[in-house]
Coordinates of C-alpha atoms in Angstrom, one line a residue:
M3 CA -67.9 -79.8 63.0
E4 CA -68.3 -76.7 60.8
K5 CA -67.2 -74.4 63.6
F6 CA -64.2 -76.6 64.3
R7 CA -63.0 -76.6 60.8
N8 CA -63.1 -72.8 60.6
S9 CA -61.2 -72.5 63.8
T10 CA -58.3 -74.6 62.5
T11 CA -58.0 -72.8 59.1
R12 CA -57.9 -69.2 60.4
P13 CA -54.1 -69.2 61.2
A14 CA -53.2 -69.9 57.5
P15 CA -52.6 -66.2 56.7
R16 CA -50.3 -65.9 59.7
R17 CA -48.3 -68.9 58.5
K18 CA -48.0 -67.3 55.0
A19 CA -46.8 -64.0 56.4
L20 CA -44.2 -65.8 58.5
A21 CA -43.0 -67.7 55.5
L22 CA -42.6 -64.5 53.5
A23 CA -40.8 -62.8 56.4
L24 CA -38.3 -65.7 56.4
L25 CA -37.9 -65.5 52.7
V26 CA -36.9 -61.8 52.5
P27 CA -33.5 -62.3 54.2
L28 CA -32.8 -65.2 51.9
V29 CA -33.5 -63.1 48.8
S30 CA -31.2 -60.3 50.2
I31 CA -28.4 -62.8 50.8
A32 CA -28.8 -64.1 47.2
A33 CA -28.6 -60.5 45.9
V34 CA -25.5 -59.7 47.8
T35 CA -23.9 -63.0 46.7
G36 CA -24.7 -62.2 43.1
A37 CA -23.2 -58.7 43.3
G38 CA -20.0 -60.2 44.8
T39 CA -19.6 -62.5 41.8
A40 CA -19.9 -59.6 39.2
E41 CA -16.7 -59.2 37.1
A42 CA -14.4 -56.7 38.5
A43 CA -13.1 -53.8 36.4
T44 CA -9.7 -54.5 34.8
D45 CA -6.9 -52.3 33.5
R46 CA -6.6 -52.5 29.8
T47 CA -3.5 -51.1 28.1
I48 CA -2.4 -50.6 24.6
K49 CA 0.9 -49.1 23.2
V50 CA 0.6 -47.1 20.0
V51 CA 2.8 -44.9 17.8
T52 CA 1.7 -42.3 15.3
Y53 CA 4.2 -41.2 12.6
N54 CA 3.9 -38.8 9.7
V55 CA 6.7 -40.1 7.5
G56 CA 6.9 -36.9 5.4
D57 CA 9.7 -37.2 2.9
A58 CA 11.8 -39.5 5.0
G59 CA 14.5 -41.3 3.0
G60 CA 15.3 -44.9 3.7
L61 CA 11.7 -45.4 4.9
K62 CA 11.9 -49.2 5.2
A63 CA 14.9 -49.1 7.5
D64 CA 13.2 -46.3 9.4
L65 CA 10.1 -48.3 10.0
V66 CA 12.0 -51.6 10.8
R67 CA 14.0 -49.8 13.5
L68 CA 10.9 -48.1 14.9
I69 CA 9.1 -51.4 15.1
E70 CA 12.0 -53.4 16.5
T71 CA 12.7 -50.7 19.1
E72 CA 9.1 -50.0 20.3
R73 CA 7.0 -53.1 19.3
P74 CA 3.7 -51.2 19.7
A75 CA 0.4 -52.9 19.1
V76 CA -0.5 -50.4 16.4
I77 CA 1.4 -47.9 14.3
G78 CA -0.5 -45.2 12.4
L79 CA 1.3 -43.8 9.4
Q80 CA 0.5 -40.7 7.4
E81 CA 1.7 -39.5 3.9
V82 CA 2.3 -43.1 2.6
A83 CA 0.0 -43.2 -0.4
D84 CA 2.9 -43.6 -2.8
R85 CA 4.9 -45.9 -0.5
E86 CA 2.7 -48.9 -0.1
E87 CA 5.3 -51.4 -1.3
V88 CA 7.9 -50.1 1.1
V89 CA 5.5 -50.1 4.0
K90 CA 4.3 -53.6 3.3
D91 CA 8.0 -54.8 3.0
A92 CA 8.8 -53.3 6.4
A93 CA 5.7 -54.9 8.0
A94 CA 6.6 -58.3 6.5
A95 CA 10.2 -58.1 7.7
T96 CA 9.1 -57.5 11.3
G97 CA 6.0 -59.7 11.7
Y98 CA 3.5 -56.9 11.4
V99 CA 0.4 -56.7 9.2
A100 CA 0.1 -53.6 6.9
I101 CA -3.5 -52.3 6.3
Y102 CA -4.2 -50.1 3.3
E103 CA -7.8 -49.4 2.3
T104 CA -8.1 -49.8 -1.5
D105 CA -11.5 -48.5 -2.5
R106 CA -10.4 -44.8 -3.0
Q107 CA -7.0 -43.4 -3.9
A108 CA -7.1 -40.6 -1.3
V109 CA -7.7 -43.1 1.5
K110 CA -4.3 -44.5 1.0
H111 CA -2.8 -41.4 2.5
N112 CA -2.9 -43.2 5.8
A113 CA -1.9 -46.7 6.6
I114 CA -1.9 -48.9 9.7
L115 CA 0.6 -51.5 11.0
V116 CA -0.7 -54.1 13.5
R117 CA 1.5 -56.5 15.5
G118 CA 1.1 -59.9 14.1
N119 CA 0.1 -61.7 17.3
L120 CA -3.1 -59.5 17.6
T121 CA -6.5 -60.5 16.4
I122 CA -7.9 -58.1 13.8
S123 CA -11.7 -58.1 13.7
G124 CA -12.3 -55.3 11.3
H125 CA -10.9 -52.3 9.5
G126 CA -12.0 -49.5 7.2
A127 CA -12.1 -45.8 6.6
T128 CA -14.5 -43.0 7.5
E129 CA -14.6 -39.8 5.5
I130 CA -14.2 -36.7 7.7
S131 CA -14.2 -34.1 4.8
P132 CA -14.8 -34.2 1.1
A133 CA -12.6 -32.7 -1.6
S134 CA -12.4 -29.0 -0.6
K135 CA -11.1 -25.7 -1.6
V136 CA -8.3 -24.2 0.6
D137 CA -5.8 -21.4 0.2
P138 CA -3.7 -22.1 -2.9
S139 CA -0.4 -21.9 -0.9
T140 CA -1.5 -25.0 1.2
P141 CA 0.8 -28.0 0.7
G142 CA -0.8 -30.8 -1.3
T143 CA -3.3 -28.7 -3.3
G144 CA -4.1 -29.3 -7.0
P145 CA -6.7 -28.6 -9.6
A146 CA -10.0 -30.4 -9.5
E147 CA -10.0 -30.4 -13.3
P148 CA -7.7 -28.8 -15.9
G149 CA -7.7 -25.1 -15.7
D150 CA -9.1 -25.0 -12.2
C151 CA -7.7 -22.8 -9.5
G152 CA -5.3 -25.4 -8.2
C153 CA -6.6 -24.9 -4.7
W154 CA -8.3 -28.2 -3.9
V155 CA -7.3 -30.8 -1.4
P156 CA -8.5 -34.4 -1.6
P157 CA -10.9 -36.0 0.9
K158 CA -9.7 -36.8 4.4
Y159 CA -10.4 -40.0 6.3
V160 CA -10.1 -41.7 9.6
N161 CA -8.5 -45.0 8.7
W162 CA -9.3 -47.5 11.5
V163 CA -8.6 -51.0 12.7
R164 CA -10.3 -53.0 15.5
V165 CA -8.2 -55.4 17.5
G166 CA -8.7 -57.6 20.5
G167 CA -10.6 -60.7 21.7
S168 CA -14.2 -61.4 22.6
E169 CA -13.9 -59.8 26.1
F170 CA -12.4 -56.5 25.1
Q171 CA -11.6 -54.7 21.9
W172 CA -9.8 -51.5 20.9
V173 CA -10.6 -49.5 17.7
V174 CA -7.6 -47.4 16.7
G175 CA -8.1 -44.6 14.1
V176 CA -5.5 -42.6 12.1
A177 CA -6.0 -39.2 10.7
H178 CA -4.1 -36.3 9.1
L179 CA -5.9 -32.9 9.2
T180 CA -5.4 -30.0 6.8
P181 CA -2.6 -27.6 7.6
S182 CA -2.4 -23.8 7.8
A183 CA -5.7 -23.5 9.7
Q184 CA -4.2 -20.8 11.9
R185 CA -3.5 -18.6 8.8
Y186 CA -6.3 -19.0 6.3
D187 CA -10.0 -18.8 6.7
L188 CA -10.8 -21.5 4.2
N189 CA -8.3 -23.9 5.9
R190 CA -9.7 -23.1 9.3
E191 CA -13.3 -23.9 8.2
L192 CA -12.1 -27.2 6.7
H193 CA -10.1 -28.0 9.8
N194 CA -13.0 -27.3 12.1
L195 CA -15.2 -29.7 10.0
Q196 CA -12.5 -32.4 10.2
V197 CA -12.2 -32.0 14.0
R198 CA -16.0 -32.2 14.4
N199 CA -16.2 -35.3 12.3
T200 CA -13.2 -37.0 14.0
A201 CA -14.9 -36.3 17.4
G202 CA -18.1 -37.8 16.0
W203 CA -16.3 -40.9 14.8
F204 CA -14.6 -41.3 18.2
S205 CA -17.8 -40.9 20.2
S206 CA -19.8 -43.4 18.1
R207 CA -17.4 -46.4 18.5
V208 CA -18.5 -49.4 20.4
A209 CA -15.0 -50.7 21.0
E210 CA -12.6 -48.6 23.2
P211 CA -11.6 -45.8 20.8
I212 CA -8.2 -44.2 20.1
V213 CA -7.5 -41.7 17.3
M214 CA -4.1 -40.5 16.5
G215 CA -2.2 -38.7 13.8
D216 CA -1.0 -35.4 12.5
F217 CA -3.6 -32.8 13.6
N218 CA -1.7 -29.7 12.4
A219 CA -2.6 -28.0 15.6
E220 CA -1.5 -28.0 19.3
P221 CA -3.9 -30.2 21.4
G222 CA -4.7 -27.3 23.7
S223 CA -5.5 -24.8 20.9
D224 CA -9.0 -23.6 20.0
L225 CA -8.8 -25.6 16.8
M226 CA -8.9 -28.8 18.8
A227 CA -11.7 -27.8 21.2
G228 CA -14.3 -30.1 19.5
L229 CA -12.1 -33.2 20.2
R230 CA -11.2 -32.1 23.7
R231 CA -14.9 -32.3 24.7
V232 CA -14.9 -36.0 24.2
A233 CA -11.2 -37.1 24.5
K234 CA -7.9 -36.5 26.1
A235 CA -4.7 -35.9 24.2
Y236 CA -1.2 -37.4 24.7
S237 CA 1.5 -35.6 22.9
A238 CA 5.0 -34.1 22.9
P239 CA 6.9 -31.7 20.7
S240 CA 7.0 -33.6 17.4
H241 CA 7.5 -31.0 14.7
E242 CA 10.3 -28.6 15.7
T243 CA 8.9 -27.2 19.0
R244 CA 5.2 -27.8 18.2
S245 CA 3.2 -30.7 19.5
I246 CA 1.0 -31.3 16.4
D247 CA 1.1 -35.2 16.4
H248 CA -1.2 -36.6 19.1
V249 CA -2.8 -39.7 20.5
W250 CA -6.4 -39.2 21.8
A251 CA -8.2 -41.5 24.1
K252 CA -11.2 -41.3 26.4
R253 CA -11.1 -38.6 29.1
D254 CA -10.9 -41.2 31.9
S255 CA -7.9 -42.8 30.4
A256 CA -4.3 -42.6 31.7
G257 CA -1.2 -42.2 29.6
S258 CA 2.4 -43.2 30.2
E259 CA 5.6 -43.4 28.2
V260 CA 4.4 -40.4 26.1
D261 CA 7.3 -39.1 24.0
A262 CA 8.3 -37.8 20.6
L263 CA 11.1 -40.2 19.4
S264 CA 14.3 -38.8 17.9
G265 CA 16.5 -40.2 15.3
Y266 CA 14.1 -40.9 12.5
G267 CA 14.1 -39.6 8.9
S268 CA 11.0 -37.4 8.7
D269 CA 10.6 -33.8 9.7
H270 CA 8.0 -35.2 12.2
R271 CA 9.1 -37.3 15.1
P272 CA 7.0 -40.4 15.8
V273 CA 4.9 -40.0 19.0
R274 CA 4.5 -42.9 21.3
A275 CA 2.0 -43.4 24.1
R276 CA 0.9 -46.2 26.3
V277 CA -2.9 -45.8 27.1
T278 CA -4.6 -47.5 30.0
V279 CA -8.4 -47.6 30.7
T280 CA -10.2 -49.4 33.5
R281 CA -13.2 -51.3 32.1

């Protein structure tokens, strides 16, 4: 009997091997099926406008017309620290939300308008340069204290807002970099710092980043090399013949409807871009 029992149990390893062989195709089929159900990449598009309002007269009417004509998701404004009430009135009249940061006076230099049907999940400001010395002929300079050289500019920031739903979010930043970097060494050093820190802000975002504003340099110039390494510019001649107002998005993005818009009151033309990414 002992020999009989041994002879009947020896084929067990062969049965196990056969079962494993049959299981392998099933696992492969399941893997292929799972891959087929993965979410496909989708085109995500946002329309934005950047506008340095300068000394535009009739700013409320200017902004209302810009909003009603373009209806972008986000508008980034520069040089609006002393125009908060006007900006907020224009936003309220058109169903937009005006975002000013309030913890520091210099941070109010920029403001953001968001279309009212979008979900805002966060906003803030990130410093890209401290109060700094520049050439005294630079616009916007002043003394740090009475009797000082009068060659200081206030801190600069990327003001930002995050919009979108649970599946996908954009984070849109607005900046205004120091001028005259092509002419003065102090300004160039400060501009280089601002570009580096703007690129750092852009690269560290979790949501899909855009940064736009008045960069006081052409996008292809050596002054903007630090941002070109991580982003692609969309621009058009916005200040006389110079393209110094830009929209920057990731290098694999696509831009359309890129234009500098005529007929507004500032010496800068608003720059519009529709940015698409596949995610």
